[in-house]
Short mmCIF file of C-alpha atoms in Angstrom, two decimals:
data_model
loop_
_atom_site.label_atom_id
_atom_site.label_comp_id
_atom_site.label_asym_id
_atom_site.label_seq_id
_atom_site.Cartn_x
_atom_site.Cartn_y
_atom_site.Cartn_z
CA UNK A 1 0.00 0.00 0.00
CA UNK A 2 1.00 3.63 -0.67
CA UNK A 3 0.99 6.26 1.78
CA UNK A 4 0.80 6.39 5.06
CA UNK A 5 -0.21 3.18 6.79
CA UNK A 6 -1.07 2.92 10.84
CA UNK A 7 -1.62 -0.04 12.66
CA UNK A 8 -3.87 -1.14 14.63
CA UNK A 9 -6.64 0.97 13.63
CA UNK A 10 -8.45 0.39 17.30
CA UNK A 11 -6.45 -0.28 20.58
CA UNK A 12 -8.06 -0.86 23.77
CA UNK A 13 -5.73 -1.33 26.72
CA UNK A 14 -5.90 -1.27 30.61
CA UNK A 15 -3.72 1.44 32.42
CA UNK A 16 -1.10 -1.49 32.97
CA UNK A 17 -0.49 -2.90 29.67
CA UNK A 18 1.85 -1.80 27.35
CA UNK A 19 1.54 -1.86 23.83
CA UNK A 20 3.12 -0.15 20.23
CA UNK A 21 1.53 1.81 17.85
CA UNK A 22 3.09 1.33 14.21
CA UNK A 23 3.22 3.58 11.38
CA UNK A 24 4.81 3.15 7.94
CA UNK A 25 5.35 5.00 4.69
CA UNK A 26 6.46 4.60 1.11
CA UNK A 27 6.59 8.21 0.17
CA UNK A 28 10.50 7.97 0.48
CA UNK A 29 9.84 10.68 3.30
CA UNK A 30 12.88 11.65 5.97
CA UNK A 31 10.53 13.49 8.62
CA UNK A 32 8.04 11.40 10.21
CA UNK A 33 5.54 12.45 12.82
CA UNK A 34 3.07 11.56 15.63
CA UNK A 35 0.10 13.56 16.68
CA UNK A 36 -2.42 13.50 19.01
CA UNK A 37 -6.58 14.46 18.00
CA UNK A 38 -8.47 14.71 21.61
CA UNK A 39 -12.36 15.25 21.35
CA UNK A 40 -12.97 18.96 21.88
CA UNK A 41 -9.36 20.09 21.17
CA UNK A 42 -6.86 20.75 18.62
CA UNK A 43 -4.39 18.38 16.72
CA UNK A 44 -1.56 18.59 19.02
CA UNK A 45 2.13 18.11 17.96
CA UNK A 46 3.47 14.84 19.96
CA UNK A 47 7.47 14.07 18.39
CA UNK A 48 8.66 14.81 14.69
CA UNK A 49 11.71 13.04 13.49
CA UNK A 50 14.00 14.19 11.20
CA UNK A 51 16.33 11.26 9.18
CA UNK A 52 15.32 8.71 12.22
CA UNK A 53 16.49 11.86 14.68
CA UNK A 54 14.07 13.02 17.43
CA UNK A 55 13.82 16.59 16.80
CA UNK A 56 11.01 17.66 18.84
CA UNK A 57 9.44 16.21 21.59
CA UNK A 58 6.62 18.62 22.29
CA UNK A 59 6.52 17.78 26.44
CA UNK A 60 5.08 14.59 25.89
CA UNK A 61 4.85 12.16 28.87
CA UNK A 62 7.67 9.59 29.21
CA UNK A 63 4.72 6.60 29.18
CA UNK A 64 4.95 7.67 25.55
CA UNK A 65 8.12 6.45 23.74
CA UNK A 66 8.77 7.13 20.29
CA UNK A 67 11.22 5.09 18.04
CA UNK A 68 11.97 5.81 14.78
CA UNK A 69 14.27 2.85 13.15
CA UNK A 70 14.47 4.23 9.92
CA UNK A 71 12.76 6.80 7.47
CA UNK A 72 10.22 4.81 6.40
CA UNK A 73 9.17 3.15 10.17
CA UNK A 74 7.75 4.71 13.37
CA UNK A 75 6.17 3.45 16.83
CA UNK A 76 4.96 5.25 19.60
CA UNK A 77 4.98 2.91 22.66
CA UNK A 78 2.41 2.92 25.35
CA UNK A 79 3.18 1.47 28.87
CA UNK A 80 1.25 2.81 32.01
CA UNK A 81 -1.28 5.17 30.29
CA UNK A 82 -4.03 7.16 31.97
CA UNK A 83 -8.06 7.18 30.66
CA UNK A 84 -7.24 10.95 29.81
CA UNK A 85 -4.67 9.49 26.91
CA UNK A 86 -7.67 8.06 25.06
CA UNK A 87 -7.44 9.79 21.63
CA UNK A 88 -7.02 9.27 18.11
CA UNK A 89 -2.91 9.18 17.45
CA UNK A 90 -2.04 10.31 14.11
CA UNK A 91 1.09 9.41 11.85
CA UNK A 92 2.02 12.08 9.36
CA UNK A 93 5.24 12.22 7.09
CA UNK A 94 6.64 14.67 4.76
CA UNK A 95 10.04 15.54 2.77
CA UNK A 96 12.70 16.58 5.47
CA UNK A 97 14.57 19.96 4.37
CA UNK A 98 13.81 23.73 5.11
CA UNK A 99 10.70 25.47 4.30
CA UNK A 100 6.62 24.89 4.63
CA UNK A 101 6.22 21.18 4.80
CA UNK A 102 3.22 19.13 3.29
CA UNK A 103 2.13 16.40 5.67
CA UNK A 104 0.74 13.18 4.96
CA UNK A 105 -1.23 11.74 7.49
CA UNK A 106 -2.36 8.18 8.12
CA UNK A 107 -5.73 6.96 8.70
CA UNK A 108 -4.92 7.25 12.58
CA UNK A 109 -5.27 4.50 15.89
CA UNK A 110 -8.23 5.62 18.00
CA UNK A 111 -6.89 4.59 20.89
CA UNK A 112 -9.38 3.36 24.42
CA UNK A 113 -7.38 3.33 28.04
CA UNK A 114 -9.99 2.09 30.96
CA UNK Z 1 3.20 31.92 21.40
CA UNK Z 2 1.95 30.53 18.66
CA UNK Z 3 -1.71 29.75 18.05
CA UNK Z 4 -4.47 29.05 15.27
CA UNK Z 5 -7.97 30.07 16.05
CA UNK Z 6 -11.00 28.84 14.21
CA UNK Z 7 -13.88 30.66 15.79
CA UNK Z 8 -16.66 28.69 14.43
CA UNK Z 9 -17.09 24.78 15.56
CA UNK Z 10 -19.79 24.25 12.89
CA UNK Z 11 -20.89 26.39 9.55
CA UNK Z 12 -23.76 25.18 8.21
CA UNK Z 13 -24.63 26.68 4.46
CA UNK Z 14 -27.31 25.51 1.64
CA UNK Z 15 -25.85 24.37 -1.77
CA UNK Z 16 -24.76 27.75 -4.30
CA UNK Z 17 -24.34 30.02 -0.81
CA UNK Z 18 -21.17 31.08 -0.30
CA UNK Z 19 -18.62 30.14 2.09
CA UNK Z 20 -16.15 31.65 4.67
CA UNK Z 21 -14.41 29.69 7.04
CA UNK Z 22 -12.53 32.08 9.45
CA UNK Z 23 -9.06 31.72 10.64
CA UNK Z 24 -7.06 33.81 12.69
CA UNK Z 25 -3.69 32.95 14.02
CA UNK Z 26 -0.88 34.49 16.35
CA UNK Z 27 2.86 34.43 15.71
CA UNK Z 28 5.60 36.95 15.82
CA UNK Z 29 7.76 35.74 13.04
CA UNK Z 30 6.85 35.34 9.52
CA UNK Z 31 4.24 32.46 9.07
CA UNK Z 32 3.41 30.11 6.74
CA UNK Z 33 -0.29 29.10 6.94
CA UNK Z 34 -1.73 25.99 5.35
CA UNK Z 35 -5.35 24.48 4.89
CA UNK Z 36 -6.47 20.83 5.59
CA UNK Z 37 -9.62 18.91 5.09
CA UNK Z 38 -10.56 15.43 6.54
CA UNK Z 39 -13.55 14.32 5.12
CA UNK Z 40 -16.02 11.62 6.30
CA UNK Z 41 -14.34 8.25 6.30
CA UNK Z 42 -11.07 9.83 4.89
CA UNK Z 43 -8.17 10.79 6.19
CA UNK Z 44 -6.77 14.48 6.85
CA UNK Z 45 -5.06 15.67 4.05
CA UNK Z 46 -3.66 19.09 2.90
CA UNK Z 47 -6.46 21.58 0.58
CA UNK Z 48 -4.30 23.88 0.12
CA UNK Z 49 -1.11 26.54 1.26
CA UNK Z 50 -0.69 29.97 1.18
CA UNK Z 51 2.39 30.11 -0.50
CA UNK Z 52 1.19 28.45 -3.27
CA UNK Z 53 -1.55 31.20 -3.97
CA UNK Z 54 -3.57 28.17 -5.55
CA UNK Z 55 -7.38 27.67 -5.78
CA UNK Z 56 -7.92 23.70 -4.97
CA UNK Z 57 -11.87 22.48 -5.39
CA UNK Z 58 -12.63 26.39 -5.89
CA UNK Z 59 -11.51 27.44 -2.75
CA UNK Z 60 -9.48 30.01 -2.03
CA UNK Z 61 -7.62 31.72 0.91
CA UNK Z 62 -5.47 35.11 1.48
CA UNK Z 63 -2.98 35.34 4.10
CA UNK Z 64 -3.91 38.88 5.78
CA UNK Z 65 -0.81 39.65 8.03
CA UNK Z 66 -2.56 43.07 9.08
CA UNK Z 67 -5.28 40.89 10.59
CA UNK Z 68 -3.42 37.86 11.44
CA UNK Z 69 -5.93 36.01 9.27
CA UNK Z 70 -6.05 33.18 6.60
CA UNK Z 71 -10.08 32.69 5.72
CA UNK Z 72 -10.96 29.87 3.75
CA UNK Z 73 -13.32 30.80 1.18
CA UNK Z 74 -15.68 29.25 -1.59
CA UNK Z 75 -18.17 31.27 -4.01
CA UNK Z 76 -20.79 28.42 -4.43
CA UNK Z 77 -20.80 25.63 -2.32
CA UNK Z 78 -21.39 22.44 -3.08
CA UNK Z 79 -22.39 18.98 -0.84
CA UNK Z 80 -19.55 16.89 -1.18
CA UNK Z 81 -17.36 20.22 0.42
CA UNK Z 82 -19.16 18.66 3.48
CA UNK Z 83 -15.92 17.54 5.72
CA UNK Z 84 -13.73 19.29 8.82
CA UNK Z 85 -11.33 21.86 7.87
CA UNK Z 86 -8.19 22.89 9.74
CA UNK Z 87 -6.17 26.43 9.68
CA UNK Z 88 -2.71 24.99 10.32
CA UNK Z 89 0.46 27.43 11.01
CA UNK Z 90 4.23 26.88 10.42
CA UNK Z 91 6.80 28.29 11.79
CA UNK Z 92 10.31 29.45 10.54
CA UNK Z 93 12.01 26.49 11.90
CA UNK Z 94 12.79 23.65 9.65
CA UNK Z 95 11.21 21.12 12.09
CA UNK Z 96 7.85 21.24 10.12
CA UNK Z 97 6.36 21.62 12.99
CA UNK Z 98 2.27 22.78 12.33
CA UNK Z 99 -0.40 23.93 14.70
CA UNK Z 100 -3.30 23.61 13.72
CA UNK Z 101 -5.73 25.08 15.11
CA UNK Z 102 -9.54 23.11 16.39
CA UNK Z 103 -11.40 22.68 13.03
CA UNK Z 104 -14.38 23.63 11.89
CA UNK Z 105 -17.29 21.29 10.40
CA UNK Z 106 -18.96 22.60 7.11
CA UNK Z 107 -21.94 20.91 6.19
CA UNK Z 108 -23.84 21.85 3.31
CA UNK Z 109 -26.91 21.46 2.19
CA UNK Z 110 -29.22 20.45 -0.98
#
């Protein structure tokens, strides 16, 4: 598939598991991101990576822990969330380089913590 | 700090009326302001961006830097512009870093 691919589309986890969102793309993108869409609030800027380098991590909670192992591959892992986490989590990836950026976004994980 | 405002949660318009979907934003620097749509069952995706002074679908949007605002408009609307539309903002790092701001839903209708 082209684009942006996220799995799993639907997570539900307690507040002890842990468990990894995925995201992949065959755009031959170098910045990859993850955001965050909370009912009643904006799109909210979680980590962007930069040629598999974190370069910003926008105060995010350390029970979220991105890992990018290459361009085209990123996970967000989840260990110890809170019910207030439950949101949909958003890939997005675009060319890396200077100037306005157009992001591709994946379908998204709507994720459930009880 | 930087911020995207989108007054209006929900614009609801019939079919032919015209369209404005209002954007303000706050940054000191010099912006660059993009439009994105997500509609139902899709995923987001980018309309359109400022620098591109392009009309996508037959909208259109001017970035007004005296009023820190980047409407999104349409002359004659039509259903299937029915979806959620977000004012996004980048700044002048290379990051890519956008904030977007909370999205309004246009519905239209026959």
């Amino acid at each position: 598939e082209t684009g942006v691919t996220q799995t799993p589309r639907h997570l539900v986890m307690g507040m002890t598991n842990k468990k990894s969102l995925k995201c992949e793309q065959h755009l031959g993108h170098n910045a990859m991101y993850w955001y965050k869409q909370s009912a009643k609030k904006p799109l909210e800027l979680m980590f962007v990576y930069n040629f598999k380098e974190q370069t910003e991590n926008n105060s995010v909670p350390s029970r979220f822990s991105p890992e990018c192992p290459n361009s085209s591959h990123l996970f967000l892992h989840l260990h110890t969330l809170q019910p207030e986490d439950s949101a949909l989590y958003l890939c997005a990836s675009s060319h890396s380089g200077t100037g306005p950026k157009k992001l591709f976004f994946g379908s998204g994980t709507q994720l459930s913590v009880l | 700090a930087q911020r995207v405002t989108q007054p209006e949660k929900l614009l609801s318009v019939f079919k032919g009326a015209p369209v404005e979907l209002k954007c303000n934003y706050s940054y000191s620097g010099s912006p660059e302001l993009f439009w994105y749509v997500q509609y139902s069952r899709q995923r987001l995706q980018l309309l359109l961006r400022h620098i591109s002074r392009e009309s996508i679908k037959g909208f259109t949007a001017d970035l007004n830097k005296g009023e820190t605002s980047f409407h999104l408009k349409k002359p004659f609307a039509q259903e299937e512009d029915s979806a959620m539309y977000y004012c996004a903002l980048s700044g002048s790092s290379n990051t890519g870093k956008l904030i977007f701001g909370q999205g309004t839903t246009l519905q239209v209708k026959p």
